[in-house]
Coordinates of C-alpha atoms and ligand atoms in Angstrom, one line a residue:
X1 CA 66.4 123.3 123.9
X2 CA 64.6 121.5 120.9
X3 CA 62.0 123.8 119.1
X4 CA 58.3 123.2 120.4
X5 CA 56.2 121.3 118.1
X6 CA 52.8 122.8 117.9
X7 CA 49.4 121.4 116.6
X8 CA 46.8 124.2 116.0
X9 CA 43.6 122.7 115.4
X10 CA 41.4 125.2 113.0
X11 CA 42.5 127.5 110.2
X12 CA 39.9 130.3 110.8
X13 CA 41.2 133.8 112.0
X14 CA 42.9 133.0 115.3
X15 CA 44.8 129.8 114.2
X16 CA 46.9 131.1 111.4
X17 CA 47.5 134.4 113.3
X18 CA 49.1 132.4 115.9
X19 CA 51.1 130.7 113.4
X20 CA 52.3 133.9 111.9
X21 CA 53.6 135.3 115.5
X22 CA 55.0 132.1 116.6
X23 CA 57.3 132.3 113.4
X24 CA 57.9 136.0 113.8
X25 CA 59.7 135.7 117.2
X26 CA 63.2 136.7 117.3
X27 CA 64.5 133.2 117.7
X28 CA 66.9 131.7 114.9
X29 CA 64.9 129.9 112.1
X30 CA 66.0 126.5 113.2
X31 CA 64.8 127.2 116.9
X32 CA 61.3 128.5 115.9
X33 CA 58.4 126.0 116.6
X34 CA 57.5 123.3 114.2
X35 CA 53.8 124.2 113.4
X36 CA 50.9 122.0 112.0
X37 CA 47.5 123.5 111.2
X38 CA 44.8 121.1 110.9
X39 CA 41.7 122.2 109.4
X40 CA 38.6 120.0 109.2
X41 CA 37.3 121.5 105.9
X42 CA 38.9 120.1 102.8
X43 CA 39.8 123.8 101.7
X44 CA 40.2 127.1 103.7
X45 CA 36.8 127.9 104.9
X46 CA 35.8 131.2 103.3
X47 CA 32.1 131.7 104.2
X48 CA 30.9 134.2 106.6
X49 CA 29.8 137.6 106.2
X50 CA 30.5 141.2 107.8
X51 CA 32.9 141.4 110.9
X52 CA 34.5 144.2 112.6
X53 CA 38.1 144.7 113.6
X54 CA 38.4 147.2 116.5
X55 CA 41.3 148.9 118.4
X56 CA 43.7 146.2 119.4
X57 CA 42.8 144.2 116.6
X58 CA 44.0 146.7 114.1
X59 CA 47.4 147.2 116.1
X60 CA 47.9 143.6 115.5
X61 CA 47.0 143.7 111.8
X62 CA 49.6 146.5 111.5
X63 CA 52.2 144.4 113.1
X64 CA 51.4 141.7 110.4
X65 CA 51.8 144.3 107.7
X66 CA 48.2 143.7 106.6
X67 CA 46.7 147.1 107.0
X68 CA 46.7 148.1 103.3
X69 CA 45.4 144.8 102.2
X70 CA 42.5 145.0 104.8
X71 CA 41.6 148.6 103.8
X72 CA 41.1 147.5 100.0
X73 CA 38.6 145.0 101.2
X74 CA 36.5 147.0 103.4
X75 CA 32.5 147.0 102.8
X76 CA 32.3 150.8 103.4
X77 CA 29.1 150.4 105.5
X78 CA 27.9 153.8 106.4
X79 CA 26.1 152.8 109.6
X80 CA 22.9 151.1 110.6
X81 CA 19.4 152.0 109.7
X82 CA 16.3 150.7 111.5
X83 CA 13.6 150.1 108.7
X84 CA 10.0 149.0 108.7
X85 CA 8.0 147.0 106.1
X86 CA 7.7 149.9 103.9
X87 CA 11.6 150.7 104.1
X88 CA 10.9 153.9 106.2
X89 CA 13.9 154.9 108.3
X90 CA 13.0 155.0 112.0
X91 CA 16.5 155.7 113.3
X92 CA 20.1 155.8 111.9
X93 CA 23.4 155.3 113.8
X94 CA 26.4 156.2 111.6
X95 CA 29.8 154.6 111.6
X96 CA 32.3 156.0 113.8
X97 CA 35.5 157.0 112.0
X98 CA 37.0 159.0 114.9
X99 CA 38.1 155.8 116.9
X100 CA 36.9 157.6 120.1
X101 CA 33.5 156.2 120.2
X102 CA 32.8 152.9 118.7
X103 CA 29.2 152.6 117.4
X104 CA 27.8 149.3 115.9
X105 CA 29.5 150.0 112.6
X106 CA 33.4 149.9 113.1
X107 CA 35.6 151.9 110.6
X108 CA 37.0 148.4 109.6
X109 CA 34.1 146.2 108.4
X110 CA 35.4 143.1 106.2
X111 CA 33.9 140.1 105.2
X112 CA 35.0 137.0 107.5
X113 CA 36.0 134.8 104.5
X114 CA 38.2 137.5 103.0
X115 CA 39.9 138.1 106.5
X116 CA 40.4 134.3 106.6
X117 CA 42.1 134.3 103.4
X118 CA 44.5 137.1 104.5
X119 CA 45.3 135.7 107.8
X120 CA 46.0 132.4 106.2
X121 CA 48.0 133.9 103.1
X122 CA 50.2 135.9 105.6
X123 CA 50.9 132.7 107.8
X124 CA 52.0 130.9 104.5
X125 CA 54.5 133.7 103.4
X126 CA 55.9 134.0 106.7
X127 CA 56.2 130.2 106.8
X128 CA 58.0 130.1 103.5
X129 CA 60.6 132.7 104.7
X130 CA 61.3 130.8 107.8
X131 CA 61.6 127.6 105.6
X132 CA 64.1 129.6 103.4
X133 CA 66.1 130.4 106.4
X134 CA 66.3 126.7 107.4
X135 CA 63.2 126.3 109.9
X136 CA 60.4 124.0 109.6
X137 CA 57.5 126.6 109.0
X138 CA 53.9 125.5 108.9
X139 CA 52.7 122.4 107.6
X140 CA 48.8 122.6 106.7
X141 CA 46.7 119.6 107.0
X142 CA 42.9 120.0 105.3
X143 CA 40.0 117.8 105.4
X144 CA 40.7 115.8 108.7
X145 CA 40.0 116.2 112.3
X146 CA 41.0 114.5 115.6
X147 CA 39.6 111.4 116.7
X148 CA 41.5 111.0 119.9
X149 CA 43.7 113.3 122.2
X150 CA 45.6 112.0 125.0
X151 CA 48.4 113.6 127.1
X152 CA 51.1 112.6 129.6
X153 CA 53.6 114.8 131.3
X154 CA 55.7 115.1 127.9
X155 CA 53.6 115.2 125.0
X156 CA 49.8 115.5 123.7
X157 CA 49.2 112.4 121.5
X158 CA 46.6 112.4 118.8
X159 CA 45.1 110.2 116.0
X160 CA 43.7 111.8 113.1
X161 CA 40.3 110.5 112.0
X162 CA 40.5 110.1 108.3
X163 CA 44.2 109.4 107.8
X164 CA 44.2 107.1 110.9
X165 CA 47.8 108.8 111.5
X166 CA 49.0 109.0 115.1
X167 CA 51.2 112.0 116.2
X168 CA 52.7 113.6 119.1
X169 CA 53.2 117.4 119.8
X170 CA 54.5 119.4 122.8
X171 CA 51.2 121.3 122.8
X172 CA 47.8 121.4 121.1
X173 CA 46.0 124.7 120.6
X174 CA 42.1 124.3 119.8
X175 CA 41.3 127.3 117.6
X176 CA 38.3 125.4 116.2
X177 CA 35.6 127.9 116.8
X178 CA 32.4 128.0 118.9
X179 CA 31.7 124.5 118.4
X180 CA 35.0 123.4 119.2
X181 CA 35.5 119.7 119.2
X182 CA 38.7 120.2 121.0
X183 CA 37.1 121.7 124.0
X184 CA 34.4 119.0 123.9
X185 CA 36.9 116.2 124.0
X186 CA 39.6 117.5 126.4
X187 CA 37.1 119.1 129.0
X188 CA 34.2 116.6 128.5
X189 CA 30.9 116.7 126.6
X190 CA 29.0 116.8 129.9
X191 CA 30.0 120.4 130.9
X192 CA 29.4 121.9 127.3
X193 CA 25.8 123.2 128.2
X194 CA 27.3 125.2 131.0
X195 CA 30.3 126.4 129.0
X196 CA 28.4 127.4 125.9
X197 CA 25.8 129.8 127.1
X198 CA 23.2 130.0 124.3
X199 CA 21.5 133.2 123.7
X200 CA 18.5 131.6 122.1
X201 CA 19.2 133.3 118.7
X202 CA 20.0 131.4 115.7
X203 CA 21.3 133.1 112.4
X204 CA 21.7 132.3 108.6
X205 CA 24.4 134.3 106.9
X206 CA 24.8 134.4 103.1
X207 CA 25.3 136.9 100.2
X208 CA 23.0 137.8 97.4
X209 CA 23.1 140.0 94.2
X210 CA 22.2 143.9 95.0
X211 CA 19.0 145.4 94.0
X212 CA 17.8 148.9 93.5
X213 CA 16.6 149.4 96.9
X214 CA 20.1 148.6 98.4
X215 CA 22.4 151.3 99.6
X216 CA 25.6 151.6 101.5
X217 CA 23.7 151.5 105.0
X218 CA 23.1 148.2 107.0
X219 CA 19.3 148.1 106.9
X220 CA 17.9 146.4 109.8
X221 CA 14.3 145.2 109.6
X222 CA 12.3 143.4 112.4
X223 CA 9.2 141.2 112.3
X224 CA 7.3 140.0 115.2
X225 CA 8.0 136.6 116.7
X226 CA 11.5 137.9 117.7
X227 CA 12.8 137.9 114.0
X228 CA 15.2 140.3 112.4
X229 CA 17.2 140.5 109.2
X230 CA 20.1 142.8 108.4
X231 CA 21.0 143.5 104.6
X232 CA 24.4 145.0 104.5
X233 CA 26.8 146.1 102.0
X234 CA 29.7 143.7 100.9
X235 CA 33.2 144.1 99.7
X236 CA 32.1 142.9 96.3
X237 CA 30.0 146.0 95.1
X238 CA 27.2 144.2 93.1
X239 CA 26.5 141.8 96.1
X240 CA 25.0 142.2 99.6
X241 CA 25.2 140.3 102.7
X242 CA 22.4 139.1 104.7
X243 CA 22.1 137.8 108.3
X244 CA 18.6 136.2 109.0
X245 CA 17.8 135.6 112.6
X246 CA 15.1 134.2 114.9
X247 CA 15.2 133.9 118.8
X248 CA 13.2 130.9 119.3
X249 CA 13.9 128.3 122.3
X250 CA 10.7 126.5 121.9
X251 CA 11.1 125.1 118.4
X252 CA 14.0 122.6 119.1
X253 CA 14.7 122.3 115.1
X254 CA 16.8 125.7 115.5
X255 CA 19.1 124.2 118.0
X256 CA 19.3 120.7 116.2
X257 CA 20.0 122.4 112.9
X258 CA 23.0 124.3 114.5
X259 CA 24.2 121.1 116.5
X260 CA 23.9 118.4 113.8
X261 CA 25.7 119.4 110.6
X262 CA 24.3 116.1 109.0
X263 CA 20.9 117.7 108.8
X264 CA 22.7 120.2 106.5
X265 CA 22.2 123.4 104.8
X266 CA 18.8 122.4 102.9
X267 CA 17.1 121.8 106.4
X268 CA 18.6 125.2 107.9
X269 CA 17.3 127.1 104.6
X270 CA 14.0 125.5 104.7
X271 CA 13.6 126.4 108.5
X272 CA 14.4 130.1 107.9
X273 CA 12.0 130.2 104.8
X274 CA 9.2 128.8 107.2
X275 CA 9.6 131.9 109.6
X276 CA 10.3 134.4 107.0
X277 CA 8.0 133.6 104.0
X278 CA 5.1 135.9 104.9
X279 CA 7.0 138.8 106.8
X280 CA 6.7 141.2 103.9
X281 CA 9.4 143.9 103.3
X282 CA 12.0 142.4 101.1
X283 CA 11.7 138.9 102.4
X284 CA 10.5 137.2 99.3
X285 CA 13.7 138.5 97.5
X286 CA 16.1 137.5 100.2
X287 CA 14.4 134.0 100.6
X288 CA 14.5 133.5 96.7
X289 CA 18.2 134.5 96.8
X290 CA 19.2 132.4 99.9
X291 CA 18.0 129.3 98.0
X292 CA 20.3 130.1 95.2
X293 CA 23.5 131.1 97.3
X294 CA 26.3 129.0 97.7
X295 CA 27.9 130.8 100.6
X296 CA 25.2 130.1 103.3
X297 CA 26.5 129.6 106.8
X298 CA 24.1 129.0 109.9
X299 CA 25.0 128.7 113.6
X300 CA 23.5 129.5 117.0
X301 CA 24.5 132.6 118.7
X302 CA 26.3 131.8 122.1
X303 CA 29.2 132.7 124.4
X304 CA 31.7 130.5 125.7
X305 CA 32.7 130.9 129.2
X306 CA 35.3 129.1 131.0
X307 CA 37.0 129.4 134.4
X308 CA 40.4 128.2 132.7
X309 CA 41.5 128.0 129.0
X310 CA 44.1 125.4 129.2
X311 CA 44.3 121.8 130.7
X312 CA 47.7 120.2 130.7
X313 CA 49.3 120.7 127.3
X314 CA 46.0 121.6 125.5
X315 CA 45.0 125.5 125.4
X316 CA 42.0 127.0 123.7
X317 CA 42.1 130.2 121.6
X318 CA 39.4 132.6 120.0
X319 CA 35.8 131.5 119.8
X320 CA 36.7 128.0 121.1
X321 CA 37.7 129.6 124.6
X322 CA 35.9 132.8 124.7
X323 CA 33.3 133.5 121.9
X324 CA 31.7 136.5 122.7
X325 CA 29.0 136.2 119.7
X326 CA 28.4 138.5 116.7
X327 CA 26.2 140.8 118.9
X328 CA 29.4 141.8 120.8
X329 CA 31.2 143.0 117.6
X330 CA 34.3 141.7 119.3
X331 CA 34.8 137.9 118.0
X332 CA 37.6 138.8 115.4
X333 CA 39.2 141.3 117.6
X334 CA 39.5 138.7 120.6
X335 CA 40.7 136.1 118.1
X336 CA 43.5 138.4 116.8
X337 CA 44.3 139.6 120.3
X338 CA 44.2 136.0 121.8
X339 CA 46.6 134.7 119.0
X340 CA 49.2 137.6 119.8
X341 CA 49.1 137.2 123.4
X342 CA 49.5 133.4 123.3
X343 CA 52.4 133.5 120.9
X344 CA 54.1 136.3 123.4
X345 CA 53.6 134.0 126.3
X346 CA 55.0 131.0 124.8
X347 CA 57.8 133.1 123.5
X348 CA 58.6 134.2 127.2
X349 CA 58.1 130.7 128.7
X350 CA 58.8 128.1 126.1
X351 CA 59.9 125.7 128.7
X352 CA 57.1 126.2 131.3
X353 CA 53.9 125.8 129.5
X354 CA 51.5 126.6 132.9
X355 CA 53.4 129.7 133.2
X356 CA 52.9 130.6 129.6
X357 CA 49.0 129.6 129.7
X358 CA 48.4 131.7 132.9
X359 CA 50.4 134.6 131.4
X360 CA 48.1 134.3 128.3
X361 CA 44.9 134.1 130.5
X362 CA 46.2 137.3 132.6
X363 CA 46.6 139.2 129.4
X364 CA 43.1 138.2 127.8
X365 CA 40.8 137.8 130.8
X366 CA 39.9 141.6 131.3
X367 CA 39.3 142.2 127.6
X368 CA 37.0 138.9 127.3
X369 CA 35.2 140.0 130.3
X370 CA 34.3 143.3 129.1
X371 CA 33.5 142.2 125.6
X372 CA 31.2 139.4 126.8
X373 CA 29.1 142.0 128.8
X374 CA 26.3 142.6 126.4
X375 CA 24.0 145.5 127.0
X376 CA 21.1 144.5 129.4
X377 CA 18.4 142.5 127.7
X378 CA 20.3 141.8 124.6
X379 CA 19.4 140.2 122.1
X380 CA 15.7 139.9 123.2
X381 CA 15.1 143.7 123.6
X382 CA 16.1 144.4 120.0
X383 CA 14.0 141.6 118.8
X384 CA 10.5 142.1 120.0
X385 CA 7.7 139.4 120.2
X386 CA 4.7 141.4 119.2
X387 CA 3.8 144.2 116.6
X388 CA 3.1 146.3 119.6
X389 CA 6.6 145.6 120.9
X390 CA 8.2 146.5 117.7
X391 CA 6.5 149.9 117.4
X392 CA 7.6 150.6 121.1
X393 CA 11.2 149.7 120.1
X394 CA 11.3 151.8 117.0
X395 CA 9.9 154.8 118.8
X396 CA 12.4 154.5 121.4
X397 CA 15.2 154.3 119.0
X398 CA 13.7 157.2 116.9
X399 CA 13.8 159.4 120.2
X400 CA 17.3 158.4 120.8
X401 CA 18.5 159.2 117.2
X402 CA 16.4 162.5 117.1
X403 CA 17.8 163.7 120.5
X404 CA 21.4 162.9 119.6
X405 CA 21.6 160.8 122.6
X406 CA 23.2 157.8 120.8
X407 CA 26.7 159.3 121.3
X408 CA 26.4 159.2 124.8
X409 CA 24.8 155.7 124.9
X410 CA 27.8 154.4 122.6
X411 CA 30.2 156.2 124.9
X412 CA 28.6 154.5 128.0
X413 CA 28.3 151.2 126.4
X414 CA 31.9 151.7 124.6
X415 CA 33.3 148.4 123.4
X416 CA 36.6 147.8 125.0
X417 CA 38.8 147.3 122.0
X418 CA 40.2 150.9 122.1
X419 CA 41.0 150.8 125.6
X420 CA 43.0 147.4 125.2
X421 CA 46.8 147.7 125.7
X422 CA 48.9 145.7 123.1
X423 CA 52.0 144.6 125.0
X424 CA 55.2 144.3 123.2
X425 CA 56.7 140.8 123.1
X426 CA 59.7 141.5 120.6
X427 CA 58.1 140.0 117.5
X428 CA 59.6 141.1 114.1
X429 CA 57.1 143.6 112.7
X430 CA 56.3 142.9 109.1
X431 CA 56.5 146.0 106.3
X432 CA 53.1 146.8 104.8
X433 CA 53.0 144.8 101.7
X434 CA 49.9 143.8 99.6
X435 CA 48.6 140.3 99.7
X436 CA 47.5 138.7 96.3
X437 CA 43.9 138.1 96.8
X438 CA 41.3 135.8 94.9
X439 CA 39.0 138.2 93.2
Ligands
FAD501 C1 32.4 129.7 108.3 C2 32.3 130.4 109.1 C3 31.4 131.6 109.0 C4 31.4 132.8 110.1 N1 30.7 133.8 109.8 C5 30.6 134.9 110.7 C6 29.8 135.9 110.5 O1 29.0 136.2 109.4 N2 29.6 137.0 111.4 C7 30.4 136.9 112.7 O2 30.4 137.9 113.4 N3 31.2 135.8 112.9 C8 31.2 134.8 111.9 N4 31.9 133.7 112.2 C9 32.7 133.6 113.5 C10 33.9 134.4 113.7 O3 34.8 133.8 112.4 C11 34.7 134.4 114.7 O4 34.0 134.9 115.6 C12 36.0 135.1 114.9 O5 36.6 135.6 113.9 C13 37.0 134.2 115.8 O6 37.7 133.2 114.8 P1 38.3 131.8 115.3 O7 39.4 131.6 114.3 O8 38.3 131.8 116.8 O9 37.1 131.0 114.7 P2 36.4 130.6 113.4 O10 36.6 131.6 112.6 O11 35.2 129.9 113.7 O12 37.4 129.5 112.9 C14 37.5 128.1 113.3 C15 38.0 127.1 112.3 O13 38.4 125.9 112.8 C16 37.7 124.9 111.8 N5 37.3 123.7 112.4 C17 36.1 123.6 113.2 N6 36.1 122.4 113.8 C18 37.3 121.7 113.6 C19 37.8 120.5 113.9 N7 37.3 119.6 114.6 N8 39.1 120.2 113.4 C20 39.9 121.1 112.6 N9 39.3 122.2 112.4 C21 38.0 122.7 112.7 C22 36.6 125.6 111.2 O14 36.3 125.0 109.9 C23 37.1 127.1 111.0 O15 38.1 127.2 109.9 C24 32.1 132.5 111.3 C25 32.8 131.5 111.5 C26 32.9 130.4 110.6 C27 33.7 129.2 110.7

């Protein structure tokens, strides 16, 4: 049988991880898949701030020999503090280091851009090894995207938008994130509103220089009008990361700013400035630094819900298929886990794509369903509308903190990552070797 030719759209977290596992199969180098990764951005996208890797996600990281590299890049967050305009702490929820109860802060917190770099570099080193052994490895194409996707019984035929090149593959994997163009093109734009369940929250993520008030805790400030800011430690010790969010379904500019990239960063920043400029606390500092930052990233908060993640020879992976939202703390873990299970299913059924895709779905569905179950009322309950509502929320959180009930609360809510079994597919496991990182 000829090796599978696979086009992976998106070089984020899930895309390059899939490529690594596909090439770590026990097949001889010449029989391993021929992989192309297509990334729309002209270079690897290294924006994005704090993400968690939990449970099964870390098992997969270990299989790729990446644990020690990941551990040198942690943000070191001690937990989350709810603060008011005077910076008084109303409640404190510490990091879980036992692995038994997962609180809002995982023991593995890393910057998304750093993780993307690590996943990409691992795929590159695995690919180089396969090429040395006579295989095809991975071809990376940047700065382009697909204009057309057509499929017949034998192949998926695509046209690249910028180069105009036409190519055919055995299968296409859409790992192009929450606003997946692959999903839109193959499943149809008309169903996007049903598939992408918006939670009404819009967030700007960026990093800023540290100041004397910063510490190793995530400080979480709320303002009336359903606004919230998280100010968090970074891997870079003289910097902090910020996520600035507003729940607002009436002001359509928030949605437009997320949907229409042409409006651009200046428009997104101006919108956040309009909403946060008179809110006190450290808003003035954060807005000033937001204007100066170059790593700003803005998006809607949403979940992707689909009955099926494949159509013919096209399959979706990671946020494109089952985004659980940053509120779940599970996006990265689902992306890693999905990549591993999809590679495993393709290894078991290389000649029967429907069987491979349904095995992938079976493996992922229970984890995705649990990850997408947010606590009741989230995210609105934690972003009150009025000053009175904020006071009530802080008082409730203070009571939970003082009574020690948070442990019980987290146990009951328990993110599913620790309970997720990791199936053995027989991939070659890599020795833990450090990756050379851009510092
Ligand atoms: C720039 C950025 C910043 C992020 N910041 C955060 C954050 O701060 N906190 C958080 O919780 N989550 C963040 N996320 C989401 C987080 O990365 C995912 O939830 C999770 O890691 C799953 O990753 P993924 O690989 O499925 O998708 P993503 O990490 O979103 O990767 C998708 C990749 O596909 C590329 N792409 C998109 N469209 C196309 C196209 N048409 N053709 C080719 N390539 C395309 C993107 O440029 C990106 O590289 C961010 C995502 C991105 C892209």
